[in-house]
PDB file of C-alpha atoms in Angstrom:
ATOM      1  CA  UNK A   1     -22.945 -34.677  31.337  1.00  0.00           C
ATOM      2  CA  UNK A   2     -25.517 -34.198  28.989  1.00  0.00           C
ATOM      3  CA  UNK A   3     -25.734 -31.258  26.492  1.00  0.00           C
ATOM      4  CA  UNK A   4     -28.865 -30.137  24.270  1.00  0.00           C
ATOM      5  CA  UNK A   5     -28.443 -28.589  21.083  1.00  0.00           C
ATOM      6  CA  UNK A   6     -31.201 -26.300  20.421  1.00  0.00           C
ATOM      7  CA  UNK A   7     -31.622 -26.588  16.601  1.00  0.00           C
ATOM      8  CA  UNK A   8     -32.699 -23.184  15.333  1.00  0.00           C
ATOM      9  CA  UNK A   9     -32.087 -24.003  11.537  1.00  0.00           C
ATOM     10  CA  UNK A  10     -30.728 -26.916   9.545  1.00  0.00           C
ATOM     11  CA  UNK A  11     -28.214 -27.186   6.494  1.00  0.00           C
ATOM     12  CA  UNK A  12     -29.558 -27.316   3.031  1.00  0.00           C
ATOM     13  CA  UNK A  13     -31.433 -30.639   2.510  1.00  0.00           C
ATOM     14  CA  UNK A  14     -29.098 -31.648  -0.419  1.00  0.00           C
ATOM     15  CA  UNK A  15     -26.254 -31.446   1.858  1.00  0.00           C
ATOM     16  CA  UNK A  16     -27.295 -33.170   4.683  1.00  0.00           C
ATOM     17  CA  UNK A  17     -26.881 -37.059   3.731  1.00  0.00           C
ATOM     18  CA  UNK A  18     -23.175 -36.168   3.227  1.00  0.00           C
ATOM     19  CA  UNK A  19     -22.696 -33.800   6.210  1.00  0.00           C
ATOM     20  CA  UNK A  20     -25.619 -34.393   8.556  1.00  0.00           C
ATOM     21  CA  UNK A  21     -27.264 -32.110  10.723  1.00  0.00           C
ATOM     22  CA  UNK A  22     -26.070 -29.321  13.107  1.00  0.00           C
ATOM     23  CA  UNK A  23     -26.297 -31.458  16.325  1.00  0.00           C
ATOM     24  CA  UNK A  24     -23.948 -34.088  14.870  1.00  0.00           C
ATOM     25  CA  UNK A  25     -21.630 -31.427  13.491  1.00  0.00           C
ATOM     26  CA  UNK A  26     -21.310 -30.073  17.081  1.00  0.00           C
ATOM     27  CA  UNK A  27     -21.029 -33.619  18.528  1.00  0.00           C
ATOM     28  CA  UNK A  28     -18.224 -34.445  16.195  1.00  0.00           C
ATOM     29  CA  UNK A  29     -16.317 -31.024  16.895  1.00  0.00           C
ATOM     30  CA  UNK A  30     -16.435 -31.199  20.703  1.00  0.00           C
ATOM     31  CA  UNK A  31     -16.152 -35.133  21.096  1.00  0.00           C
ATOM     32  CA  UNK A  32     -18.969 -37.881  21.340  1.00  0.00           C
ATOM     33  CA  UNK A  33     -17.008 -39.539  24.493  1.00  0.00           C
ATOM     34  CA  UNK A  34     -17.074 -36.100  26.318  1.00  0.00           C
ATOM     35  CA  UNK A  35     -20.851 -35.565  26.668  1.00  0.00           C
ATOM     36  CA  UNK A  36     -24.000 -37.157  26.166  1.00  0.00           C
ATOM     37  CA  UNK A  37     -26.466 -35.409  23.489  1.00  0.00           C
ATOM     38  CA  UNK A  38     -29.721 -34.597  22.893  1.00  0.00           C
ATOM     39  CA  UNK A  39     -31.357 -32.379  20.378  1.00  0.00           C
ATOM     40  CA  UNK A  40     -34.558 -30.085  20.308  1.00  0.00           C
ATOM     41  CA  UNK A  41     -36.088 -28.674  17.093  1.00  0.00           C
ATOM     42  CA  UNK A  42     -37.388 -25.551  18.475  1.00  0.00           C
ATOM     43  CA  UNK A  43     -38.781 -24.463  15.478  1.00  0.00           C
ATOM     44  CA  UNK A  44     -41.077 -27.161  15.520  1.00  0.00           C
ATOM     45  CA  UNK A  45     -41.835 -26.431  19.421  1.00  0.00           C
ATOM     46  CA  UNK A  46     -39.511 -28.975  20.600  1.00  0.00           C
ATOM     47  CA  UNK A  47     -38.032 -27.716  23.807  1.00  0.00           C
ATOM     48  CA  UNK A  48     -36.640 -29.513  26.879  1.00  0.00           C
ATOM     49  CA  UNK A  49     -39.280 -30.004  29.824  1.00  0.00           C
ATOM     50  CA  UNK A  50     -37.051 -27.855  32.150  1.00  0.00           C
ATOM     51  CA  UNK A  51     -33.437 -25.994  31.643  1.00  0.00           C
ATOM     52  CA  UNK A  52     -32.275 -28.782  34.146  1.00  0.00           C
ATOM     53  CA  UNK A  53     -32.811 -31.665  31.477  1.00  0.00           C
ATOM     54  CA  UNK A  54     -29.454 -30.729  30.388  1.00  0.00           C
ATOM     55  CA  UNK A  55     -26.260 -29.345  31.715  1.00  0.00           C
ATOM     56  CA  UNK A  56     -25.766 -27.032  28.764  1.00  0.00           C
ATOM     57  CA  UNK A  57     -27.336 -25.789  25.741  1.00  0.00           C
ATOM     58  CA  UNK A  58     -25.816 -24.884  22.316  1.00  0.00           C
ATOM     59  CA  UNK A  59     -27.747 -22.628  20.087  1.00  0.00           C
ATOM     60  CA  UNK A  60     -27.274 -23.295  16.445  1.00  0.00           C
ATOM     61  CA  UNK A  61     -27.112 -21.361  13.298  1.00  0.00           C
ATOM     62  CA  UNK A  62     -30.063 -20.584  11.275  1.00  0.00           C
ATOM     63  CA  UNK A  63     -31.407 -19.165   7.742  1.00  0.00           C
ATOM     64  CA  UNK A  64     -33.825 -16.979  10.007  1.00  0.00           C
ATOM     65  CA  UNK A  65     -33.084 -13.537  11.457  1.00  0.00           C
ATOM     66  CA  UNK A  66     -33.453 -12.534  15.034  1.00  0.00           C
ATOM     67  CA  UNK A  67     -35.657  -9.752  14.087  1.00  0.00           C
ATOM     68  CA  UNK A  68     -37.923 -12.225  12.181  1.00  0.00           C
ATOM     69  CA  UNK A  69     -41.732 -12.464  13.601  1.00  0.00           C
ATOM     70  CA  UNK A  70     -41.505 -15.915  14.172  1.00  0.00           C
ATOM     71  CA  UNK A  71     -43.268 -17.405  17.193  1.00  0.00           C
ATOM     72  CA  UNK A  72     -40.470 -20.083  17.867  1.00  0.00           C
ATOM     73  CA  UNK A  73     -37.872 -17.231  18.164  1.00  0.00           C
ATOM     74  CA  UNK A  74     -39.725 -15.405  20.854  1.00  0.00           C
ATOM     75  CA  UNK A  75     -39.983 -18.847  22.681  1.00  0.00           C
ATOM     76  CA  UNK A  76     -36.416 -19.693  22.488  1.00  0.00           C
ATOM     77  CA  UNK A  77     -35.656 -16.450  23.781  1.00  0.00           C
ATOM     78  CA  UNK A  78     -37.642 -17.087  26.996  1.00  0.00           C
ATOM     79  CA  UNK A  79     -36.156 -20.388  27.245  1.00  0.00           C
ATOM     80  CA  UNK A  80     -32.474 -19.105  27.316  1.00  0.00           C
ATOM     81  CA  UNK A  81     -33.693 -16.363  29.748  1.00  0.00           C
ATOM     82  CA  UNK A  82     -35.290 -19.162  31.953  1.00  0.00           C
ATOM     83  CA  UNK A  83     -32.006 -21.526  31.595  1.00  0.00           C
ATOM     84  CA  UNK A  84     -29.216 -18.689  32.221  1.00  0.00           C
ATOM     85  CA  UNK A  85     -27.622 -19.514  35.537  1.00  0.00           C
ATOM     86  CA  UNK A  86     -29.207 -23.145  35.532  1.00  0.00           C
ATOM     87  CA  UNK A  87     -27.406 -24.380  32.720  1.00  0.00           C
ATOM     88  CA  UNK A  88     -24.341 -23.424  30.477  1.00  0.00           C
ATOM     89  CA  UNK A  89     -25.254 -21.430  27.254  1.00  0.00           C
ATOM     90  CA  UNK A  90     -23.318 -21.296  24.267  1.00  0.00           C
ATOM     91  CA  UNK A  91     -24.516 -19.539  20.995  1.00  0.00           C
ATOM     92  CA  UNK A  92     -23.009 -19.793  17.581  1.00  0.00           C
ATOM     93  CA  UNK A  93     -23.937 -17.614  14.661  1.00  0.00           C
ATOM     94  CA  UNK A  94     -27.605 -17.180  14.784  1.00  0.00           C
ATOM     95  CA  UNK A  95     -27.274 -18.502  18.365  1.00  0.00           C
ATOM     96  CA  UNK A  96     -24.980 -15.732  19.295  1.00  0.00           C
ATOM     97  CA  UNK A  97     -27.152 -13.110  17.763  1.00  0.00           C
ATOM     98  CA  UNK A  98     -30.223 -14.490  19.629  1.00  0.00           C
ATOM     99  CA  UNK A  99     -28.471 -14.740  22.840  1.00  0.00           C
ATOM    100  CA  UNK A 100     -27.269 -11.065  22.520  1.00  0.00           C
ATOM    101  CA  UNK A 101     -30.911 -10.129  21.723  1.00  0.00           C
ATOM    102  CA  UNK A 102     -32.472 -12.277  24.462  1.00  0.00           C
ATOM    103  CA  UNK A 103     -30.179 -10.842  27.224  1.00  0.00           C
ATOM    104  CA  UNK A 104     -30.692  -6.992  26.165  1.00  0.00           C
ATOM    105  CA  UNK A 105     -28.258  -6.649  23.169  1.00  0.00           C
ATOM    106  CA  UNK A 106     -29.032  -5.873  19.577  1.00  0.00           C
ATOM    107  CA  UNK A 107     -28.164  -7.666  16.150  1.00  0.00           C
ATOM    108  CA  UNK A 108     -29.356  -6.444  12.807  1.00  0.00           C
ATOM    109  CA  UNK A 109     -28.834  -7.231   9.257  1.00  0.00           C
ATOM    110  CA  UNK A 110     -25.415  -5.658   8.678  1.00  0.00           C
ATOM    111  CA  UNK A 111     -24.740  -2.997   5.766  1.00  0.00           C
ATOM    112  CA  UNK A 112     -21.655  -4.663   5.300  1.00  0.00           C
ATOM    113  CA  UNK A 113     -23.464  -7.723   3.521  1.00  0.00           C
ATOM    114  CA  UNK A 114     -22.177 -11.187   3.828  1.00  0.00           C
ATOM    115  CA  UNK A 115     -19.363 -12.556   5.656  1.00  0.00           C
ATOM    116  CA  UNK A 116     -18.088 -15.872   4.103  1.00  0.00           C
ATOM    117  CA  UNK A 117     -14.976 -17.899   4.179  1.00  0.00           C
ATOM    118  CA  UNK A 118     -12.324 -18.280   6.789  1.00  0.00           C
ATOM    119  CA  UNK A 119     -12.550 -15.282   9.201  1.00  0.00           C
ATOM    120  CA  UNK A 120      -9.832 -14.646  11.696  1.00  0.00           C
ATOM    121  CA  UNK A 121     -10.834 -13.038  15.069  1.00  0.00           C
ATOM    122  CA  UNK A 122      -8.164 -11.450  17.353  1.00  0.00           C
ATOM    123  CA  UNK A 123      -8.618 -12.338  21.137  1.00  0.00           C
ATOM    124  CA  UNK A 124      -9.682  -9.193  23.123  1.00  0.00           C
ATOM    125  CA  UNK A 125      -9.794 -10.698  26.590  1.00  0.00           C
ATOM    126  CA  UNK A 126      -8.894 -14.281  27.901  1.00  0.00           C
ATOM    127  CA  UNK A 127     -11.141 -16.288  30.001  1.00  0.00           C
ATOM    128  CA  UNK A 128     -10.251 -19.470  31.988  1.00  0.00           C
ATOM    129  CA  UNK A 129     -11.542 -21.813  29.207  1.00  0.00           C
ATOM    130  CA  UNK A 130      -9.361 -20.399  26.751  1.00  0.00           C
ATOM    131  CA  UNK A 131      -5.795 -21.289  25.741  1.00  0.00           C
ATOM    132  CA  UNK A 132      -3.053 -18.496  25.174  1.00  0.00           C
ATOM    133  CA  UNK A 133      -3.768 -18.203  21.343  1.00  0.00           C
ATOM    134  CA  UNK A 134      -3.724 -14.759  20.101  1.00  0.00           C
ATOM    135  CA  UNK A 135      -6.228 -15.199  17.183  1.00  0.00           C
ATOM    136  CA  UNK A 136      -8.664 -18.064  16.007  1.00  0.00           C
ATOM    137  CA  UNK A 137      -9.929 -18.391  12.624  1.00  0.00           C
ATOM    138  CA  UNK A 138     -12.928 -20.643  11.475  1.00  0.00           C
ATOM    139  CA  UNK A 139     -15.620 -20.444   8.663  1.00  0.00           C
ATOM    140  CA  UNK A 140     -18.158 -17.475   8.759  1.00  0.00           C
ATOM    141  CA  UNK A 141     -21.427 -17.580   7.020  1.00  0.00           C
ATOM    142  CA  UNK A 142     -23.688 -14.679   7.954  1.00  0.00           C
ATOM    143  CA  UNK A 143     -25.231 -11.149   7.052  1.00  0.00           C
ATOM    144  CA  UNK A 144     -26.348 -10.462  10.513  1.00  0.00           C
ATOM    145  CA  UNK A 145     -24.607  -9.149  13.309  1.00  0.00           C
ATOM    146  CA  UNK A 146     -24.572  -8.215  16.765  1.00  0.00           C
ATOM    147  CA  UNK A 147     -24.147  -4.564  17.028  1.00  0.00           C
ATOM    148  CA  UNK A 148     -24.680  -3.926  20.952  1.00  0.00           C
ATOM    149  CA  UNK A 149     -23.495  -6.428  23.408  1.00  0.00           C
ATOM    150  CA  UNK A 150     -25.931  -7.166  26.020  1.00  0.00           C
ATOM    151  CA  UNK A 151     -25.552  -5.826  29.694  1.00  0.00           C
ATOM    152  CA  UNK A 152     -23.106  -8.166  31.708  1.00  0.00           C
ATOM    153  CA  UNK A 153     -21.424  -9.425  28.660  1.00  0.00           C
ATOM    154  CA  UNK A 154     -18.189  -8.230  27.235  1.00  0.00           C
ATOM    155  CA  UNK A 155     -16.150  -8.845  23.895  1.00  0.00           C
ATOM    156  CA  UNK A 156     -13.674 -11.624  23.707  1.00  0.00           C
ATOM    157  CA  UNK A 157     -12.778 -11.676  20.006  1.00  0.00           C
ATOM    158  CA  UNK A 158     -13.419  -9.421  17.245  1.00  0.00           C
ATOM    159  CA  UNK A 159     -12.274  -8.510  13.669  1.00  0.00           C
ATOM    160  CA  UNK A 160     -12.721  -5.434  11.510  1.00  0.00           C
ATOM    161  CA  UNK A 161     -15.649  -6.968   9.879  1.00  0.00           C
ATOM    162  CA  UNK A 162     -17.238  -8.368  12.852  1.00  0.00           C
ATOM    163  CA  UNK A 163     -16.328  -6.197  15.799  1.00  0.00           C
ATOM    164  CA  UNK A 164     -18.425  -8.113  18.291  1.00  0.00           C
ATOM    165  CA  UNK A 165     -17.418 -11.306  17.286  1.00  0.00           C
ATOM    166  CA  UNK A 166     -17.748 -13.132  20.567  1.00  0.00           C
ATOM    167  CA  UNK A 167     -19.007 -12.462  23.844  1.00  0.00           C
ATOM    168  CA  UNK A 168     -18.741 -13.988  27.224  1.00  0.00           C
ATOM    169  CA  UNK A 169     -21.025 -13.029  30.064  1.00  0.00           C
ATOM    170  CA  UNK A 170     -19.332 -11.783  33.268  1.00  0.00           C
ATOM    171  CA  UNK A 171     -21.205 -14.278  35.362  1.00  0.00           C
ATOM    172  CA  UNK A 172     -19.551 -17.154  33.443  1.00  0.00           C
ATOM    173  CA  UNK A 173     -23.149 -18.481  32.292  1.00  0.00           C
ATOM    174  CA  UNK A 174     -22.876 -17.964  28.717  1.00  0.00           C
ATOM    175  CA  UNK A 175     -20.433 -17.660  25.877  1.00  0.00           C
ATOM    176  CA  UNK A 176     -21.105 -17.068  22.185  1.00  0.00           C
ATOM    177  CA  UNK A 177     -19.543 -16.505  18.882  1.00  0.00           C
ATOM    178  CA  UNK A 178     -20.395 -15.491  15.173  1.00  0.00           C
ATOM    179  CA  UNK A 179     -17.953 -17.994  13.641  1.00  0.00           C
ATOM    180  CA  UNK A 180     -18.978 -21.742  12.761  1.00  0.00           C
ATOM    181  CA  UNK A 181     -16.319 -23.933  14.335  1.00  0.00           C
ATOM    182  CA  UNK A 182     -18.706 -26.748  13.718  1.00  0.00           C
ATOM    183  CA  UNK A 183     -18.371 -26.286   9.915  1.00  0.00           C
ATOM    184  CA  UNK A 184     -15.547 -28.431   8.488  1.00  0.00           C
ATOM    185  CA  UNK A 185     -13.883 -26.979   5.470  1.00  0.00           C
ATOM    186  CA  UNK A 186     -15.518 -29.288   2.761  1.00  0.00           C
ATOM    187  CA  UNK A 187     -19.179 -28.252   4.336  1.00  0.00           C
ATOM    188  CA  UNK A 188     -18.141 -24.765   4.256  1.00  0.00           C
ATOM    189  CA  UNK A 189     -17.202 -24.981   0.583  1.00  0.00           C
ATOM    190  CA  UNK A 190     -20.266 -26.817  -0.190  1.00  0.00           C
ATOM    191  CA  UNK A 191     -22.463 -24.555   1.561  1.00  0.00           C
ATOM    192  CA  UNK A 192     -20.945 -21.483  -0.394  1.00  0.00           C
ATOM    193  CA  UNK A 193     -21.264 -23.266  -3.589  1.00  0.00           C
ATOM    194  CA  UNK A 194     -24.923 -24.031  -2.768  1.00  0.00           C
ATOM    195  CA  UNK A 195     -25.828 -20.628  -1.805  1.00  0.00           C
ATOM    196  CA  UNK A 196     -23.819 -18.720  -4.295  1.00  0.00           C
ATOM    197  CA  UNK A 197     -25.861 -20.638  -7.080  1.00  0.00           C
ATOM    198  CA  UNK A 198     -28.917 -18.088  -6.374  1.00  0.00           C
ATOM    199  CA  UNK A 199     -26.739 -15.218  -6.687  1.00  0.00           C
ATOM    200  CA  UNK A 200     -26.818 -13.997  -3.285  1.00  0.00           C
ATOM    201  CA  UNK A 201     -23.066 -13.091  -3.032  1.00  0.00           C
ATOM    202  CA  UNK A 202     -21.236 -10.204  -4.605  1.00  0.00           C
ATOM    203  CA  UNK A 203     -19.389 -11.110  -8.081  1.00  0.00           C
ATOM    204  CA  UNK A 204     -16.333 -12.968  -7.090  1.00  0.00           C
ATOM    205  CA  UNK A 205     -16.865 -13.260  -3.389  1.00  0.00           C
ATOM    206  CA  UNK A 206     -17.563 -17.077  -3.361  1.00  0.00           C
ATOM    207  CA  UNK A 207     -14.647 -17.937  -5.224  1.00  0.00           C
ATOM    208  CA  UNK A 208     -12.230 -15.891  -2.885  1.00  0.00           C
ATOM    209  CA  UNK A 209     -14.115 -17.288   0.153  1.00  0.00           C
ATOM    210  CA  UNK A 210     -13.611 -20.910  -0.950  1.00  0.00           C
ATOM    211  CA  UNK A 211     -10.008 -20.005  -1.405  1.00  0.00           C
ATOM    212  CA  UNK A 212      -9.445 -18.640   2.073  1.00  0.00           C
ATOM    213  CA  UNK A 213     -10.763 -22.097   3.293  1.00  0.00           C
ATOM    214  CA  UNK A 214      -7.373 -23.444   2.686  1.00  0.00           C
ATOM    215  CA  UNK A 215      -5.947 -21.449   5.399  1.00  0.00           C
ATOM    216  CA  UNK A 216      -4.976 -22.164   8.950  1.00  0.00           C
ATOM    217  CA  UNK A 217      -8.071 -23.412  10.613  1.00  0.00           C
ATOM    218  CA  UNK A 218      -8.627 -23.005  14.475  1.00  0.00           C
ATOM    219  CA  UNK A 219     -12.114 -24.886  14.622  1.00  0.00           C
ATOM    220  CA  UNK A 220     -10.602 -27.732  16.706  1.00  0.00           C
ATOM    221  CA  UNK A 221      -9.018 -25.410  19.288  1.00  0.00           C
ATOM    222  CA  UNK A 222     -12.797 -23.410  19.369  1.00  0.00           C
ATOM    223  CA  UNK A 223     -14.230 -26.896  19.886  1.00  0.00           C
ATOM    224  CA  UNK A 224     -11.901 -27.527  23.121  1.00  0.00           C
ATOM    225  CA  UNK A 225     -12.822 -24.088  24.222  1.00  0.00           C
ATOM    226  CA  UNK A 226     -16.527 -24.584  24.163  1.00  0.00           C
ATOM    227  CA  UNK A 227     -16.177 -28.073  25.576  1.00  0.00           C
ATOM    228  CA  UNK A 228     -14.003 -26.737  28.630  1.00  0.00           C
ATOM    229  CA  UNK A 229     -16.604 -24.087  28.940  1.00  0.00           C
ATOM    230  CA  UNK A 230     -19.250 -26.346  29.300  1.00  0.00           C
ATOM    231  CA  UNK A 231     -17.426 -28.565  31.555  1.00  0.00           C
ATOM    232  CA  UNK A 232     -16.518 -25.322  33.877  1.00  0.00           C
ATOM    233  CA  UNK A 233     -19.907 -23.778  33.692  1.00  0.00           C
ATOM    234  CA  UNK A 234     -22.329 -26.821  34.105  1.00  0.00           C
ATOM    235  CA  UNK A 235     -24.573 -26.767  37.121  1.00  0.00           C
ATOM    236  CA  UNK A 236     -25.371 -30.003  36.652  1.00  0.00           C
ATOM    237  CA  UNK A 237     -23.308 -33.620  37.420  1.00  0.00           C
TER     238      UNK A 237
END
């Protein structure tokens, strides 16, 4: 089964030699033996020839906002709308926001500011690709949030900071999450340290977020959930 990663962003260049890019992070998380993998840098206009080129697609995180006037954002939304029901769709962070917007929801820059460090979401509703966990924790790194779920999608996980933390489409075609299960704690820490150097976080926020990364982390569980969803929801062999 072939899974395509739609690259909507990339780690800071000085972190890539150590941690790689987002496609390799997802491949490591979900398992290199579970699927075959392809990547498409949609920011540079690289898209699959058709939705059926892959059994499913993962939309990555990005430094961009879904509201930015970038032509590649509109083109990626159009591809997602064309692919829905023809391939399984998974959105992560920016991908969560973009999928919500593409299908009629809304994402904005949040007045709450940056969410970084380990965030824990309570499970609101359980789907067949999930196990019995009551909550899940993984690294977060975002200042945008989905504030209106699209029609036909329901909230499956949330927290006080991020009320629409994860979505599942009622027809079983797509899921998305604001958390970054593909970030291992070492990368999440390095990213906070790199970005914190430019003063974007509130005083003391970076230190607190880095300390939180020592807590129990469910990224492997989330990886299994995503993998199981892709296997269950794929329209391709």
